[in-house]
C-alpha positions in Angstrom: -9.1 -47.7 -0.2 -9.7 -46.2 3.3 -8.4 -43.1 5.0 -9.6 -40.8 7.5 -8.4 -37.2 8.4 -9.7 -34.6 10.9 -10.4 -30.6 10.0 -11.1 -27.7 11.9 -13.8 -26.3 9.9 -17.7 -26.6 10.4 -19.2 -29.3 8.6 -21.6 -27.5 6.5 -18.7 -25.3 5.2 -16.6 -28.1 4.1 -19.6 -29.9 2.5 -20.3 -26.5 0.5 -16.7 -26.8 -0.4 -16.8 -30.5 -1.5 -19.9 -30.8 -3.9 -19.0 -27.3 -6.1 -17.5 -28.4 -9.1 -15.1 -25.2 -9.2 -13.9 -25.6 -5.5 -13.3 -29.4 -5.9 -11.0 -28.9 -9.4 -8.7 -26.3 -7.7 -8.5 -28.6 -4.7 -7.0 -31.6 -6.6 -2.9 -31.2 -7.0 -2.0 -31.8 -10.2 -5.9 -31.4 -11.9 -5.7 -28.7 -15.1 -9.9 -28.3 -15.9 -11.0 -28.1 -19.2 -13.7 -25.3 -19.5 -14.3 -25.4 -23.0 -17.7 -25.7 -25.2 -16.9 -29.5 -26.0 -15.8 -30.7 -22.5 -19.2 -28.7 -20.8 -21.3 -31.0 -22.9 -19.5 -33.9 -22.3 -22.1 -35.0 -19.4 -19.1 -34.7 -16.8 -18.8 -31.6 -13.6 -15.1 -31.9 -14.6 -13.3 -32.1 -17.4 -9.2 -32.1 -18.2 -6.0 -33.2 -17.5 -4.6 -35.2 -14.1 -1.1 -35.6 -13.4 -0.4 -38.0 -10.9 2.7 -38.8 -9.6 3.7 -41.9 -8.5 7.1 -43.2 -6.9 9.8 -41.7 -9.5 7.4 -41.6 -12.5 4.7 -38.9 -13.1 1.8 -40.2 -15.4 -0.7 -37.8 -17.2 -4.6 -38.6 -17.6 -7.3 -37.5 -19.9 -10.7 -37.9 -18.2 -13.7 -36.6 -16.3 -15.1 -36.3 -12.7 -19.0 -36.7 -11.3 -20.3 -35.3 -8.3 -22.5 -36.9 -6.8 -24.6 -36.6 -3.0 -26.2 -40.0 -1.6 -27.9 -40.6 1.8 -25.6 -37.6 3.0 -22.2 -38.4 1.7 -20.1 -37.3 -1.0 -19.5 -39.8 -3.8 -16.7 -39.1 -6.9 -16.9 -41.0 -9.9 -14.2 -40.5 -12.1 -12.1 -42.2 -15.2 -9.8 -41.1 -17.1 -6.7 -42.6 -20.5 -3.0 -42.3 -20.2 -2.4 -39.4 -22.5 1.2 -41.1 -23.7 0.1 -44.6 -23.7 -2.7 -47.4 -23.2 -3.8 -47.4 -19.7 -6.8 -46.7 -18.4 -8.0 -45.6 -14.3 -11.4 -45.8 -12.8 -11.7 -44.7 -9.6 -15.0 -44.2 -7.4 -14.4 -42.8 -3.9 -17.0 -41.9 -0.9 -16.9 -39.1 1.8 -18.6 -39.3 4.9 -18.3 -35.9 6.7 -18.8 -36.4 10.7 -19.3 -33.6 12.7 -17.5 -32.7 16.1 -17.0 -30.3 18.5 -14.3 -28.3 16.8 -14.4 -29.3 13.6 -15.3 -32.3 11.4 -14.1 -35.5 10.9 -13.8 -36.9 7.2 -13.5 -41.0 6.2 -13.1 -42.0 3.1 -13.9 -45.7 1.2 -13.7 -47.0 -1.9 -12.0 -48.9 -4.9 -9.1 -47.9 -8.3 -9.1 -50.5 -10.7 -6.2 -49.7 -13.6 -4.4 -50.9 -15.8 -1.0 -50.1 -17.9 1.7 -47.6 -16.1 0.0 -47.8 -12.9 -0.7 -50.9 -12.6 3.2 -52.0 -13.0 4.3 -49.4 -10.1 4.6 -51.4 -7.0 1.5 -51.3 -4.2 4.0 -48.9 -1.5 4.3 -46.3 -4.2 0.5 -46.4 -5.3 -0.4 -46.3 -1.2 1.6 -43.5 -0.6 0.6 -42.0 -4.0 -2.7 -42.0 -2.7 -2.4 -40.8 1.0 -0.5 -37.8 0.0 -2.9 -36.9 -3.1 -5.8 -37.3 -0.3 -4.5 -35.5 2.5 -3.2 -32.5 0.1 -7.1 -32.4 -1.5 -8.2 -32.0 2.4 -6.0 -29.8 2.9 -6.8 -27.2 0.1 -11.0 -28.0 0.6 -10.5 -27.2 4.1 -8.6 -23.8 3.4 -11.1 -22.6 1.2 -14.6 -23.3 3.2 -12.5 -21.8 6.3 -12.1 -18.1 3.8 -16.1 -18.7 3.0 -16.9 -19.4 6.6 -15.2 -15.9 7.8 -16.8 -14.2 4.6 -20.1 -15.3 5.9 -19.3 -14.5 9.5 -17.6 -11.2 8.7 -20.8 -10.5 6.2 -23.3 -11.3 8.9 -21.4 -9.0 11.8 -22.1 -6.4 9.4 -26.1 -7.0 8.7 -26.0 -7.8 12.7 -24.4 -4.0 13.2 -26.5 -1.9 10.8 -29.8 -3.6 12.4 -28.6 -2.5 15.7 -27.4 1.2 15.1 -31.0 1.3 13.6 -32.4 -0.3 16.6 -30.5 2.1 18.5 -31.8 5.0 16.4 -35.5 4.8 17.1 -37.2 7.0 19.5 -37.3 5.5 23.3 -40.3 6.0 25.9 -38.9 9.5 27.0 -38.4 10.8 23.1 -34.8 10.0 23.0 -33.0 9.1 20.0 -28.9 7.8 19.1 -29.1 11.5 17.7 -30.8 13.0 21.0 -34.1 14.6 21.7 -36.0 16.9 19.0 -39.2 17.4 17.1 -38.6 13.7 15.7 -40.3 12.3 18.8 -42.7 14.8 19.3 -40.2 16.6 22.1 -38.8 20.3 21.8 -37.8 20.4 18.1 -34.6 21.9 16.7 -36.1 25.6 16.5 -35.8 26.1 20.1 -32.2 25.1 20.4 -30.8 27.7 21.6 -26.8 28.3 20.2 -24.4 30.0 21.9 -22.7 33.0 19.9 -19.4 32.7 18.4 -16.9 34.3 19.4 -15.8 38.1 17.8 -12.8 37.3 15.6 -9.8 39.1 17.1 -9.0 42.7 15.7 -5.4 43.1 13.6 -3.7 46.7 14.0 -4.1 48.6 10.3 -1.0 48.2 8.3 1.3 51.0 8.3 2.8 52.8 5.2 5.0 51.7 3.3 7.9 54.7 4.4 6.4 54.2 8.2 6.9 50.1 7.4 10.1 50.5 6.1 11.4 53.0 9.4 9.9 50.5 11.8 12.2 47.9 9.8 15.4 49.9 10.1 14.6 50.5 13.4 14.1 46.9 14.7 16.6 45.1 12.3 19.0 47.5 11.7 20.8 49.1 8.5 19.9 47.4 4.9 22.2 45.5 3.1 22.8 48.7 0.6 23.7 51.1 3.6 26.0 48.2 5.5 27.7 48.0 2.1 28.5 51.8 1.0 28.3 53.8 4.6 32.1 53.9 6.3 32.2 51.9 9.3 31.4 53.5 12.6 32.6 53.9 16.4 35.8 51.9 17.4 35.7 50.8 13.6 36.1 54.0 12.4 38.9 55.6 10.4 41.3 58.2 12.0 41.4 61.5 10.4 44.7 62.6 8.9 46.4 65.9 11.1 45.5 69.3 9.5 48.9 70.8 7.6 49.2 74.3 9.3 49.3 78.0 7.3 53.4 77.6 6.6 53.0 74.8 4.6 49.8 75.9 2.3 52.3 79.1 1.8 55.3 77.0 1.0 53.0 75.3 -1.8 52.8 78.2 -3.8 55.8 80.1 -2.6 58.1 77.7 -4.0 56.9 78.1 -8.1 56.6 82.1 -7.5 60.0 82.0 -7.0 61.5 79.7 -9.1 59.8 81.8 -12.1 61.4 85.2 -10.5 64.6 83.2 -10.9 64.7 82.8 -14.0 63.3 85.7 -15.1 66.0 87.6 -13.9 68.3 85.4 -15.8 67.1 85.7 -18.9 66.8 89.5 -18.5 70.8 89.6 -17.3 71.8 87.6 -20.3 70.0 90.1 -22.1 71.7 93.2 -21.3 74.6 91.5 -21.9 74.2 90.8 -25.6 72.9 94.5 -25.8 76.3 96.0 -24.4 
């Protein structure tokens, strides 16, 4: 088993990422750890199920994974039991990480003996199995020392800032300072600063009365709604008066009854006589 595969990512990150046990089991597609009491104690880093899949058929293992670092490479010792069926896989594969310019070159070596399910699938379908389950476990290690190597970067921007806006903060030759000159440095101290005066707020006229406010109101808005409503309109708007009746007809108003009631007074007082005769 050989295959070799480049990364842009600093060696020393990706080796961080490679030999911690928690990195490694998120790294492996189709890996389901095991963190429990019984599978800590079981003299393995990792611990579960592996689903591998290979050609049209997907075959589950039961098993465990060791670390292990020798004469600078990376070695994995793993074995593992069908979980629906007989076969057995053991599996021991070597990394050797190569530093370069922008990055870091990875080979890897070594030997799968099995037998039952995977044995039976033909040697194309275990190959390619195998490149794909590699280059996908690259892949993921690769990703996750590139997020540690910004986190240390962005980490150490920060220490590198703070030391300098101290640096930057301490008194120079002439008693300066990143705050200015004063009594920290042995220079004129804050006492004889001398502040300019603030300015005199700016004067309001005094409020008016209430009658005064609400003349001044009428005066630059006009009439109130209660006055617009009940006062009759004004200029062209305005209603012409009806024509004064003259003196004739006020007599005519009264005339008119007066005599009427003469009338017929003077009947009744003929029809009177009448009856008397």
């Amino acid at each position: 088993m050989e295959h070799e595969v480049f990364v842009p990512v600093p060696a020393e990150a990706l080796r961080a990422a490679l030999t911690d046990p928690a990195r490694v089991a998120r790294c492996v597609p189709g890996f389901q750890r095991d963190v429990s009491e019984a599978a800590t104690g079981a003299g393995e880093d990792l611990v579960g199920r592996f689903r591998l899949r290979v050609g049209g058929h997907t075959i589950t293992y039961r098993g465990g994974l060791r670390i292990v670092e020798r004469d600078g490479a990376i070695t994995y010792e793993g074995e593992g039991a069908e979980a629906r069926g007989k076969g057995v896989a053991e599996i021991s594969l070597t990394v050797v990480l190569t530093p370069a310019a922008e990055g870091t070159g990875l080979s890897f070596t070594g030997a799968l003996t099995a037998t039952g399910r995977l044995a039976e699938e033909p040697e194309e379908a275990r190959d390619a199995a195998r490149d794909r389950l590699l280059d996908a476990f690259v892949e993921a290690a690769a990703d996750l020392a590139a997020e540690s190597a910004d986190t240390a970067g962005t980490a150490e921007s920060a220490d590198t800032a703070g030391t300098r806006a101290e640096s930057d903060g301490e008194a120079g030759p002439e008693g300066r300072t990143a705050f200015g000159t004063g009594a920290f440095d042995g220079g004129p101290g804050f006492e004889e600063d001398v502040l300019p005066e603030p300015a005199a707020p700016p004067e309001f006229p005094a409020a008016k009365p209430a009658a005064e406010a609400a003349h001044a109101r009428r005066t630059m808005i006009g009439r109130s709604a209660e006055e617009v409503d009940h006062a009759p309109p004004r200029g062209r708007y305005a209603p012409v008066p009806a024509p004064e009746q003259g003196g004739a007809g006020a007599t005519l108003r009264w005339v008119a009854p007066a005599a009427a009631l003469a009338l017929a007074s003077a009947v009744i007082v003929t029809r009177a006589l009448r009856r008397r005769r």
